[in-house]
CSV table of C-alpha atoms in Angstrom, one decimal:
chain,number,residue,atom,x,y,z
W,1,UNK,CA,221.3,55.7,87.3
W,2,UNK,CA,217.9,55.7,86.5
W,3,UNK,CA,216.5,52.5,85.5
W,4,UNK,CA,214.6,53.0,82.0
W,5,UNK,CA,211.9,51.0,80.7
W,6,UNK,CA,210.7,51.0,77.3
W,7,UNK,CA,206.8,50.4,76.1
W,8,UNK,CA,205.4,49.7,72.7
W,9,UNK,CA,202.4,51.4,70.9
W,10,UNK,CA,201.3,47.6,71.3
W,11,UNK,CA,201.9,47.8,74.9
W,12,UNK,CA,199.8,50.6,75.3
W,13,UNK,CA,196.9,49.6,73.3
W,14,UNK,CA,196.7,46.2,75.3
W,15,UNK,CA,196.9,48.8,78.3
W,16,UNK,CA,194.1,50.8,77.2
W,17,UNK,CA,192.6,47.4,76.2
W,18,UNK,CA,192.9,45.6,79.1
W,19,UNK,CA,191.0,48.6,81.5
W,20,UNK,CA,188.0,49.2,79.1
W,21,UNK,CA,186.0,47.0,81.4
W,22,UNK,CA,187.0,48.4,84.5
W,23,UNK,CA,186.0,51.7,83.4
W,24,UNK,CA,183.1,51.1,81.5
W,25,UNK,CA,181.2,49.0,84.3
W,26,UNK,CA,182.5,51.1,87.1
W,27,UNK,CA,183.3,54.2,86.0
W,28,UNK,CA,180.1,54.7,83.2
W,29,UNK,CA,182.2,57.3,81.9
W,30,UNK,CA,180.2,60.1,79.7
W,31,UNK,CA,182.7,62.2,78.6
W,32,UNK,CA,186.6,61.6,78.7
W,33,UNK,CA,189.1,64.7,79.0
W,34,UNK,CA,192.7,64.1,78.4
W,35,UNK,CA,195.4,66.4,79.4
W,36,UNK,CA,198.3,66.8,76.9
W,37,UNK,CA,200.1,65.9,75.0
W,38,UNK,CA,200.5,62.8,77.4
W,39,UNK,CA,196.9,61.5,77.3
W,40,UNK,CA,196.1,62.4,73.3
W,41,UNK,CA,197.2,58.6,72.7
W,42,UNK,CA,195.4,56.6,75.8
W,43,UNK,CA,192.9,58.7,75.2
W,44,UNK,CA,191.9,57.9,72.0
W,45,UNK,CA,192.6,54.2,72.3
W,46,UNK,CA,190.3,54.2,75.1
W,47,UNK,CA,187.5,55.6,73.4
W,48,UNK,CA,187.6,52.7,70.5
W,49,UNK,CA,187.4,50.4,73.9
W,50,UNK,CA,184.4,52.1,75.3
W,51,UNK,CA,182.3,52.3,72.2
W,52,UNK,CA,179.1,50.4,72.9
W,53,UNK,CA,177.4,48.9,70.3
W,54,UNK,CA,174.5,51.2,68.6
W,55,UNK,CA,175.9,54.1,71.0
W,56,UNK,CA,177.8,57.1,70.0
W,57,UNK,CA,181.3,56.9,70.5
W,58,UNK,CA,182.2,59.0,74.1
W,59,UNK,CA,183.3,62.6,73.4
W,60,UNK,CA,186.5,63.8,74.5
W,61,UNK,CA,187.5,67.4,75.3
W,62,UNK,CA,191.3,67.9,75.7
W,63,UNK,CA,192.9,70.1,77.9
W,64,UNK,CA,196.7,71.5,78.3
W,65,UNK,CA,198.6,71.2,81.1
W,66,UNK,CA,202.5,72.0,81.7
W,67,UNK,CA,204.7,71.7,84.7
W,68,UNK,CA,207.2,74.2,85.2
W,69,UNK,CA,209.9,74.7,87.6
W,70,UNK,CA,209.7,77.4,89.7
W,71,UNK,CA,213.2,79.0,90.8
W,72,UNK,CA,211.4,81.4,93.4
W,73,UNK,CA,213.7,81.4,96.4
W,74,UNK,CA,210.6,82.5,99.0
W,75,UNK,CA,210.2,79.0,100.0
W,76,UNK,CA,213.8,77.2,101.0
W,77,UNK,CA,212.0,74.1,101.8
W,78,UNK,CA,210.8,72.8,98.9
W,79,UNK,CA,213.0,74.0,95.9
W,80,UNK,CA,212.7,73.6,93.0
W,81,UNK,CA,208.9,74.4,93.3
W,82,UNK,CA,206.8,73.0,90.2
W,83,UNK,CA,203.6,75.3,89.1
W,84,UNK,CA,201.3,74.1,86.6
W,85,UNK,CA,200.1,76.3,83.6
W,86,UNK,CA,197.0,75.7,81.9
W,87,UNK,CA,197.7,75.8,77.6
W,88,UNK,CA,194.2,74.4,76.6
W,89,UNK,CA,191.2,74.1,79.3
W,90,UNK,CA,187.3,72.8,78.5
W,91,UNK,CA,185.5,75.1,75.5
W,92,UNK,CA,182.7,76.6,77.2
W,93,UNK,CA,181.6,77.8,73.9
W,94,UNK,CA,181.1,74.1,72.7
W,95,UNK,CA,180.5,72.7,75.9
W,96,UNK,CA,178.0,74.2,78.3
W,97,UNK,CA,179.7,73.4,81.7
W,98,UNK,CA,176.6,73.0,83.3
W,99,UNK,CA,176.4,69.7,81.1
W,100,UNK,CA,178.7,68.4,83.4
W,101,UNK,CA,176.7,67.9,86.1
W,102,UNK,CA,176.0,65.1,87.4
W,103,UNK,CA,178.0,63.6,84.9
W,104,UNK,CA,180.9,61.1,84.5
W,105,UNK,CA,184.4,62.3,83.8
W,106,UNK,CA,187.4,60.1,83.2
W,107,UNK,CA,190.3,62.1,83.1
W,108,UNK,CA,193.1,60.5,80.9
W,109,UNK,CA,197.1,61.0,81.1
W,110,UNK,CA,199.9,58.5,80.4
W,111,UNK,CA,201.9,58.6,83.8
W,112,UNK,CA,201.0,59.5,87.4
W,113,UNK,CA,204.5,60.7,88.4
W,114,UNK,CA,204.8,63.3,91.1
W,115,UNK,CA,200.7,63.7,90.9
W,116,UNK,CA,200.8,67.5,90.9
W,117,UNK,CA,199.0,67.7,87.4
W,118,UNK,CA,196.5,65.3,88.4
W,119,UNK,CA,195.7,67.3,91.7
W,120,UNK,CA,195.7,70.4,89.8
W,121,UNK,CA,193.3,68.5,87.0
W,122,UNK,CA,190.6,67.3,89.5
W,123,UNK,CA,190.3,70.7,91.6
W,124,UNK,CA,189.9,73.0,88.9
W,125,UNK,CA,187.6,70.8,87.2
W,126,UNK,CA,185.5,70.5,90.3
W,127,UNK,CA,185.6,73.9,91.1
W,128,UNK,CA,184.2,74.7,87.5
W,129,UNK,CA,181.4,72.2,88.3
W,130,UNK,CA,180.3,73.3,91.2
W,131,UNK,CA,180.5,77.3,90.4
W,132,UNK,CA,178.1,76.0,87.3
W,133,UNK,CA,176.1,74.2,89.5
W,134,UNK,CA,175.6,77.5,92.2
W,135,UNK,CA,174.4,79.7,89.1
W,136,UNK,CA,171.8,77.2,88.1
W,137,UNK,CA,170.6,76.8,91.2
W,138,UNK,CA,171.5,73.1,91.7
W,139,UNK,CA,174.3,73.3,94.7
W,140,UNK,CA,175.4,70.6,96.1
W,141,UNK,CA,175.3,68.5,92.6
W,142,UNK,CA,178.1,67.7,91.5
W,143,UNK,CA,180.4,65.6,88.8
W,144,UNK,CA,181.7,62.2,89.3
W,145,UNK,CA,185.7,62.1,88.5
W,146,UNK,CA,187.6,59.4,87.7
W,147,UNK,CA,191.2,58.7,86.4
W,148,UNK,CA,192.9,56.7,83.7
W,149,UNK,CA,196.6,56.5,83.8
W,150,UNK,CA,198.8,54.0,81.7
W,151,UNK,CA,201.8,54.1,84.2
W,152,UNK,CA,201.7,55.2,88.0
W,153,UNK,CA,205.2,55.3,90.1
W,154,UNK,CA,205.1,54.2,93.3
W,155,UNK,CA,206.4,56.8,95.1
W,156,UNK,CA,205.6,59.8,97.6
W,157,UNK,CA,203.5,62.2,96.2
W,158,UNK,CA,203.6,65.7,95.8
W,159,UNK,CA,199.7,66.0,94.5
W,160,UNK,CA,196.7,64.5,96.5
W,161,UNK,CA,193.5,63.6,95.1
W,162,UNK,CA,189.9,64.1,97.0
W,163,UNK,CA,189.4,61.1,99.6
W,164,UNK,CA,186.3,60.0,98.3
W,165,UNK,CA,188.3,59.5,94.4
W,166,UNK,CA,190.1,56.7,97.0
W,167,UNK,CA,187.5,55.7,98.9
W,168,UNK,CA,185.4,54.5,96.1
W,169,UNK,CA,187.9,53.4,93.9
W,170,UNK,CA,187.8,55.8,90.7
W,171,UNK,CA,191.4,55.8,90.4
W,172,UNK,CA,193.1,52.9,87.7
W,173,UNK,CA,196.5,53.2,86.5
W,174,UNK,CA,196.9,50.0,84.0
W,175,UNK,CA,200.4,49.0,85.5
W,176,UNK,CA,202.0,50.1,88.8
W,177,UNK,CA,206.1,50.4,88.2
W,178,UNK,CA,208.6,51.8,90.7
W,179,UNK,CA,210.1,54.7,90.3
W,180,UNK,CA,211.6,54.4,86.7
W,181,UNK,CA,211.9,56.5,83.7
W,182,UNK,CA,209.1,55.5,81.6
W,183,UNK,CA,210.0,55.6,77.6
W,184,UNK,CA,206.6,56.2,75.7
W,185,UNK,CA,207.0,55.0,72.3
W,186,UNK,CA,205.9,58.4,71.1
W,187,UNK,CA,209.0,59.9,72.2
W,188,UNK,CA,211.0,58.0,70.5
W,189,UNK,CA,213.7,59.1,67.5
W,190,UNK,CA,214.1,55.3,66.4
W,191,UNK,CA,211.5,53.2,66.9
W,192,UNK,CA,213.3,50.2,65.8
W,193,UNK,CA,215.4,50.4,68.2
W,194,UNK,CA,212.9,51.2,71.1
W,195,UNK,CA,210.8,48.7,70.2
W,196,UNK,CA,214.4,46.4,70.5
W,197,UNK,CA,215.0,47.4,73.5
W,198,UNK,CA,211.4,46.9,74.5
W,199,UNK,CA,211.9,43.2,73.7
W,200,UNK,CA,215.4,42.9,75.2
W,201,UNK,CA,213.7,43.8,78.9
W,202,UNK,CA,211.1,41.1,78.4
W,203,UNK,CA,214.0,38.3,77.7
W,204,UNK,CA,215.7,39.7,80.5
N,1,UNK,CA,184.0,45.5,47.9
N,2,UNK,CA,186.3,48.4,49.1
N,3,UNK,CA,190.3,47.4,49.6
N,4,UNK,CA,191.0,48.0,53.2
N,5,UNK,CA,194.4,48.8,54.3
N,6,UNK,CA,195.9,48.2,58.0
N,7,UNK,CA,198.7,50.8,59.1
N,8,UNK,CA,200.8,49.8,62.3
N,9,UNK,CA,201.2,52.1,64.9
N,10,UNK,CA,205.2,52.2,63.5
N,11,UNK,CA,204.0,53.4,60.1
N,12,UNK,CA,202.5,56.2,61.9
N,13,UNK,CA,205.0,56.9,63.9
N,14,UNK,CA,207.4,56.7,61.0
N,15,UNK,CA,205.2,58.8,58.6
N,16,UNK,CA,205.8,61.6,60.7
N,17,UNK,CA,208.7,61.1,61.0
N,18,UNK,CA,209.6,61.2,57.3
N,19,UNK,CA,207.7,64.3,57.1
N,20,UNK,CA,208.8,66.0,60.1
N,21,UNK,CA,212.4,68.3,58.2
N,22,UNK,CA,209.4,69.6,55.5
N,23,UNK,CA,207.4,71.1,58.1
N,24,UNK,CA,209.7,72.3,60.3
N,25,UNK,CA,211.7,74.0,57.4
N,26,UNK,CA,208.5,74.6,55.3
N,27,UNK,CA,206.1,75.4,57.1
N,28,UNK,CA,207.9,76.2,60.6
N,29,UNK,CA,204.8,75.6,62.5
N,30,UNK,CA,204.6,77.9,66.1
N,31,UNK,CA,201.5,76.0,67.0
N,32,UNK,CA,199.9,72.7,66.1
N,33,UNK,CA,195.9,72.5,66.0
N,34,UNK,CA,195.0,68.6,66.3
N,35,UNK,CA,191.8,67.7,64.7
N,36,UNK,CA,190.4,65.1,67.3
N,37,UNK,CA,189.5,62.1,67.3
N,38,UNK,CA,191.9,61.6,64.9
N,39,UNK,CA,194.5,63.9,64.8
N,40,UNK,CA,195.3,63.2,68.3
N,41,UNK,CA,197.5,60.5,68.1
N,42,UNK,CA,200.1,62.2,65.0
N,43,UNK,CA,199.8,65.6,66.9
N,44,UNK,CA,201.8,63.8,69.3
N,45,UNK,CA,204.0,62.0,67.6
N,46,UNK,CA,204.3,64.9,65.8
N,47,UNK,CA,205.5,67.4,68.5
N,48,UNK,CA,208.6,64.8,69.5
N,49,UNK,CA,210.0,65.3,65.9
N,50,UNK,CA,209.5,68.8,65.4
N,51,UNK,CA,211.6,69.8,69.2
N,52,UNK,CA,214.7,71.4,68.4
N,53,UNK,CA,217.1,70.9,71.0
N,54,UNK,CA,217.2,74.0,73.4
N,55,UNK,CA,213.9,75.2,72.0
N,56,UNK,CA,210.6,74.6,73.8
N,57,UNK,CA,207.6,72.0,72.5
N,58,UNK,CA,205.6,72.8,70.0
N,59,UNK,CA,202.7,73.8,71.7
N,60,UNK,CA,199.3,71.9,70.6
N,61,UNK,CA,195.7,72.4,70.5
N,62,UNK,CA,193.2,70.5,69.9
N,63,UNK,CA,189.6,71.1,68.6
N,64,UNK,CA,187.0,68.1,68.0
N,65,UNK,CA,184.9,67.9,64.9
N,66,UNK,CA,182.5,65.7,64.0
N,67,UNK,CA,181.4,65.0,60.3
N,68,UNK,CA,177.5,63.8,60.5
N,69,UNK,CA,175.0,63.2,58.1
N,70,UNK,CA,172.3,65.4,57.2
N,71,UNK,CA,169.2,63.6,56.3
N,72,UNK,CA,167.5,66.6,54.7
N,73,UNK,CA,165.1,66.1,51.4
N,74,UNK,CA,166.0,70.2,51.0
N,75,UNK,CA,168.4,69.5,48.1
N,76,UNK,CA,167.7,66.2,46.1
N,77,UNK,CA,171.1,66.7,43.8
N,78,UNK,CA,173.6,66.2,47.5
N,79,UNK,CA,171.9,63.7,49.3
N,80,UNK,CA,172.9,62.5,52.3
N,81,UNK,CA,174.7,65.9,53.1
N,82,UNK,CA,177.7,66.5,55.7
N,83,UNK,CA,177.8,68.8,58.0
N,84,UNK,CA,180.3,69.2,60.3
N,85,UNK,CA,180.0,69.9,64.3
N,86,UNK,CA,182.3,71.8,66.6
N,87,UNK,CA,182.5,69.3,69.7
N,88,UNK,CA,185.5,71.7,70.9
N,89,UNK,CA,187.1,74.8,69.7
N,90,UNK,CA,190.3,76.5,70.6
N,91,UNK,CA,189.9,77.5,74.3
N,92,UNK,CA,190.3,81.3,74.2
N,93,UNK,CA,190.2,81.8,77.7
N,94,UNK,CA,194.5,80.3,78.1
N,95,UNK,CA,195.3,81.3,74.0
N,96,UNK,CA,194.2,85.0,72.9
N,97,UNK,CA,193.4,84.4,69.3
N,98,UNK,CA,195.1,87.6,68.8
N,99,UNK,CA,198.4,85.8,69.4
N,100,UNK,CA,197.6,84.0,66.1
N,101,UNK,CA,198.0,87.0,64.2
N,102,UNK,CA,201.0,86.3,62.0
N,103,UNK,CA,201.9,83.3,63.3
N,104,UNK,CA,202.2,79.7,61.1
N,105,UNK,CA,199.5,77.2,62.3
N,106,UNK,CA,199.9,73.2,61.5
N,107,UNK,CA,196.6,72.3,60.9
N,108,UNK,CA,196.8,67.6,62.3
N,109,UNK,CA,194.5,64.9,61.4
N,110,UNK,CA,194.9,61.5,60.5
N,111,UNK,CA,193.3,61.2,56.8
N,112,UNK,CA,192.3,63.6,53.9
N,113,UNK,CA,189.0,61.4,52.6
N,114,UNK,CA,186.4,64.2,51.3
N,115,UNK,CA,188.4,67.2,52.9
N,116,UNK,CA,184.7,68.7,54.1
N,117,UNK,CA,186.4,68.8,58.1
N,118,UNK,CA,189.8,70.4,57.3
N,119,UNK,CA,187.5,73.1,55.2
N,120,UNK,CA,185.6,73.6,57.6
N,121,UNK,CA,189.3,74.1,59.9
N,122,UNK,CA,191.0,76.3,57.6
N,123,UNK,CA,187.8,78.6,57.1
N,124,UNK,CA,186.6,78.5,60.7
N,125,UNK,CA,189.8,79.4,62.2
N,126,UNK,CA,191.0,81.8,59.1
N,127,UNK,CA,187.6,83.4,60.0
N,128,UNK,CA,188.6,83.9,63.6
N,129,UNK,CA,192.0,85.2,63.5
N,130,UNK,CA,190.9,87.8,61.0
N,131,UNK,CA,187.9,88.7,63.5
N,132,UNK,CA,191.1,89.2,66.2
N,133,UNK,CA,193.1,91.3,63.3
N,134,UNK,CA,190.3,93.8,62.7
N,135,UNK,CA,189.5,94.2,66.6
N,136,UNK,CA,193.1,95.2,66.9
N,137,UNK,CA,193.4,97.2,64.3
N,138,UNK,CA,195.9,95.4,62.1
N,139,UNK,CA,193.3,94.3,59.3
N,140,UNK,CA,195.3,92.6,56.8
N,141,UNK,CA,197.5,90.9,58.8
N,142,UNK,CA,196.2,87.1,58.9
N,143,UNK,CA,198.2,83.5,60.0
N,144,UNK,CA,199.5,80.9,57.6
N,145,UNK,CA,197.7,78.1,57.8
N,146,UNK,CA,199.2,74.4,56.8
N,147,UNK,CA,198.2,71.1,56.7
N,148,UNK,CA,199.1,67.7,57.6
N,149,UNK,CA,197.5,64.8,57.4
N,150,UNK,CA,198.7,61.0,57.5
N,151,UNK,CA,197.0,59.7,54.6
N,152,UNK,CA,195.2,61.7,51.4
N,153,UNK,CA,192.4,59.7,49.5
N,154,UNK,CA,193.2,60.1,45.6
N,155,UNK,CA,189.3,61.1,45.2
N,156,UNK,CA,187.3,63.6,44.2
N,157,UNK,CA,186.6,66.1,47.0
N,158,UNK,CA,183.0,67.2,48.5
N,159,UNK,CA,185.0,70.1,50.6
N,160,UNK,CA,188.5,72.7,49.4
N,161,UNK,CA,190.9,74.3,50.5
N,162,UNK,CA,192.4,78.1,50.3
N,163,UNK,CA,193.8,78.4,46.8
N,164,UNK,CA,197.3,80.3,48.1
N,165,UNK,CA,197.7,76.9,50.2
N,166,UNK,CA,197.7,74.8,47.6
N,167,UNK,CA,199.5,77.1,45.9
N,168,UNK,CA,202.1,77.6,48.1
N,169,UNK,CA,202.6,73.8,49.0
N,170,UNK,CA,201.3,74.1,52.3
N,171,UNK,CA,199.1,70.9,52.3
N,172,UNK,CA,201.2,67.9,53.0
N,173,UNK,CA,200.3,64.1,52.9
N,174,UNK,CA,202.7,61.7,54.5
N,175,UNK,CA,200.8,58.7,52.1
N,176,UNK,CA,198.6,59.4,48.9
N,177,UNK,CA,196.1,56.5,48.8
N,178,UNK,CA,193.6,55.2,46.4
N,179,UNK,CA,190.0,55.8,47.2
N,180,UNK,CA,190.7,52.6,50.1
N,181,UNK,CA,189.3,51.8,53.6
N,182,UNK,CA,192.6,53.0,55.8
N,183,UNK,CA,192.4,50.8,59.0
N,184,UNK,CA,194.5,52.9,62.0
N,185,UNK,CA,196.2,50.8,64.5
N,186,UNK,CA,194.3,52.9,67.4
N,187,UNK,CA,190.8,51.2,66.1
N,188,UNK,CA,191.8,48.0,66.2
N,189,UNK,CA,190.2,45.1,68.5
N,190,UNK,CA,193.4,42.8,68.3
N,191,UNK,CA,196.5,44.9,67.4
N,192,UNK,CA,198.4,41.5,67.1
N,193,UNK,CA,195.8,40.4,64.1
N,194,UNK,CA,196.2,44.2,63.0
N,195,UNK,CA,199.8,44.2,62.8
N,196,UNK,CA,199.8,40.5,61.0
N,197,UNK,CA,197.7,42.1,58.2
N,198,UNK,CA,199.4,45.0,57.6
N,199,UNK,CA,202.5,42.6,57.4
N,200,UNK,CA,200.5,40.3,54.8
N,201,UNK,CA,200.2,43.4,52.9
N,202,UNK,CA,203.5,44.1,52.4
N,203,UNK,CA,204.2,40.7,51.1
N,204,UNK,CA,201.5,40.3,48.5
C-alpha cells in the first residue's frame, strides 16, 4: 500500500513562505503562471510572498493542463501512455507574448510527480517565446523559466526539463518526499479529520 | 477605525463546503470562471466538492481583473473612480466561446465588497457569448450565469448585477458581512498569528 501523507493549508503557506526568498533573489520572477487547478493555491500564496514594498503585486496568468491516459495499443512498451491536454493557455488578447521576452517566468504547480506536465509546460511556453521573438525580429532572445513546486517525488521521471533549467538551478520544490500519495488539504471531504491525521504523522 | 476580521484557511474550505449541494443542484454549474487573485483559491476548493463520483471535474477558468483607481477630475460627483482591467481573459484558442452557448457558468471570487469587478464579469462575458450566439446563428440563445462568492459586504453597491440573477437566486454568498476589513488566510505574514485571531474572535 501506498504510504499517504497529509498537509495542512498551514503547511503550505509556510511552504510558499519559506521559498519566497529563494525565488525572489534568484529567480526575480516578473510574472508567475500556474497550471491548474493544482498551482491556483501556491500560486496565490506566493504572490502575497513576493510583493515588494511600493511595487505592484506580480501578475499571474493561469493555464490548464490535464493528464490523460492514453489506451492506444501502437506502442506496447510504454502502456498506459499519458498525453496532456491544454484547458486554459496564456490570453494573448491580454497579454502580448512578445512581453515575455526576456522576461522572468516562474511556473507554479503543487506536485512534480511523473514531470510530464512540467515538461510539457516549459516547451510549449518556450516555443511561444521564441516564435514571438522570430516575428519581431529579436531571435535568439529568449525567456528565463523557472519552477515552483510544493512537493517533488523522488522518483524516475517520465518528463525532462531543458539542461540549462538544471544547470543554473531554477528548479525549487519546497520539500522533496519519496514516492508517496500526497493529500492536499484542498481535496479533502473532512478537514477535521485531515488536518487530524496531519498531526498524528508529526507525533509519529 | 474599520473592524477587521481574520478567516482561517478551514473556514474557507468549509464555506464551500456548506455551499457546495446549492450550487450543484441550483445552479449545476458545467464550468467555473475564477476571478483571480482571489477567486483562485475557492475555485479550487470548490471543484473537490462539486465532483460527482463517476463524473469528470468541473472544469475551471480563470480570468484576472484588476480594480484600479482612476484619478480623473472629469466627473467631480465620483471621485476617485474604479475601473476595472482585464489582466487575463478566457483563452479562446483551447475553449470556443461558442461552447458557452446554453451552458450554466459559476462565476468565483473571494468577496462581494462594491461588486464593480463581478459587473464587469457578468457583462463582459454575457457580452461575449451573445457575440458567439449571433455568429452562429442561434441569436437568443444565451448561458446562465451565477455567482459565488465567499463573503458579501452588507453595503451599498458602486457596481450591479443582471436583474433575472438576482431574481432567480443565482448570486450566492457563503457569509454576509458588515461593511468590515475581511483578512483571507492566503495574505497573511504569520498564519499561526492569523489563525490565533480568528480564534480570539470567536471567543469575544
Amino acid at each position: 500500500m501506498v504510504q499517504k501523507i497529509y498537509v495542512t493549508y498551514n503547511q503550505v503557506h509556510k511552504l510558499c513562505q519559506a521559498s519566497a526568498d529563494r525565488i525572489l533573489n534568484d529567480f526575480q520572477p516578473n510574472l508567475m503562471i500556474a497550471i491548474g487547478g493544482g498551482g491556483y493555491v501556491p500560486a496565490r500564496i506566493l504572490r502575497s510572498f513576493l510583493k515588494r514594498p511600493g511595487s505592484p503585486n506580480i501578475p499571474i496568468q493561469a493555464i490548464g493542463l490535464s493528464l490523460y491516459k492514453t489506451l492506444s495499443n501502437s506502442d506496447p512498451v510504454e502502456a498506459p501512455g499519458t498525453k496532456v491536454t491544454r484547458t486554459q493557455w496564456l490570453d494573448l488578447s491580454s497579454l502580448e507574448m512578445s512581453n515575455l521576452i526576456g522576461k522572468h517566468i516562474l511556473i507554479v504547480d503543487e506536485v512534480d510527480d511523473t514531470r510530464t506536465t512540467l515538461e510539457y509546460a516549459v516547451r510549449e511556453l518556450e516555443k511561444d517565446v521564441e516564435a514571438a521573438a522570430k516575428k519581431m525580429g529579436r531571435e535568439g532572445e529568449r525567456a528565463k523559466f523557472s519552477i515552483f513546486v510544493l512537493h517533488n517525488k523522488d522518483k524516475p521521471k517520465k518528463g525532462h526539463l531543458p539542461q540549462d533549467m538544471i544547470d543554473e538551478g531554477r528548479y525549487l520544490a519546497a520539500h522533496t518526499v519519496s514516492d508517496v500519495w500526497i493529500c492536499y488539504p484542498w481535496e479533502a471531504t473532512d478537514i477535521d479529520e485531515h488536518d487530524a491525521l496531519a498531526e498524528s504523522q508529526v507525533k509519529n
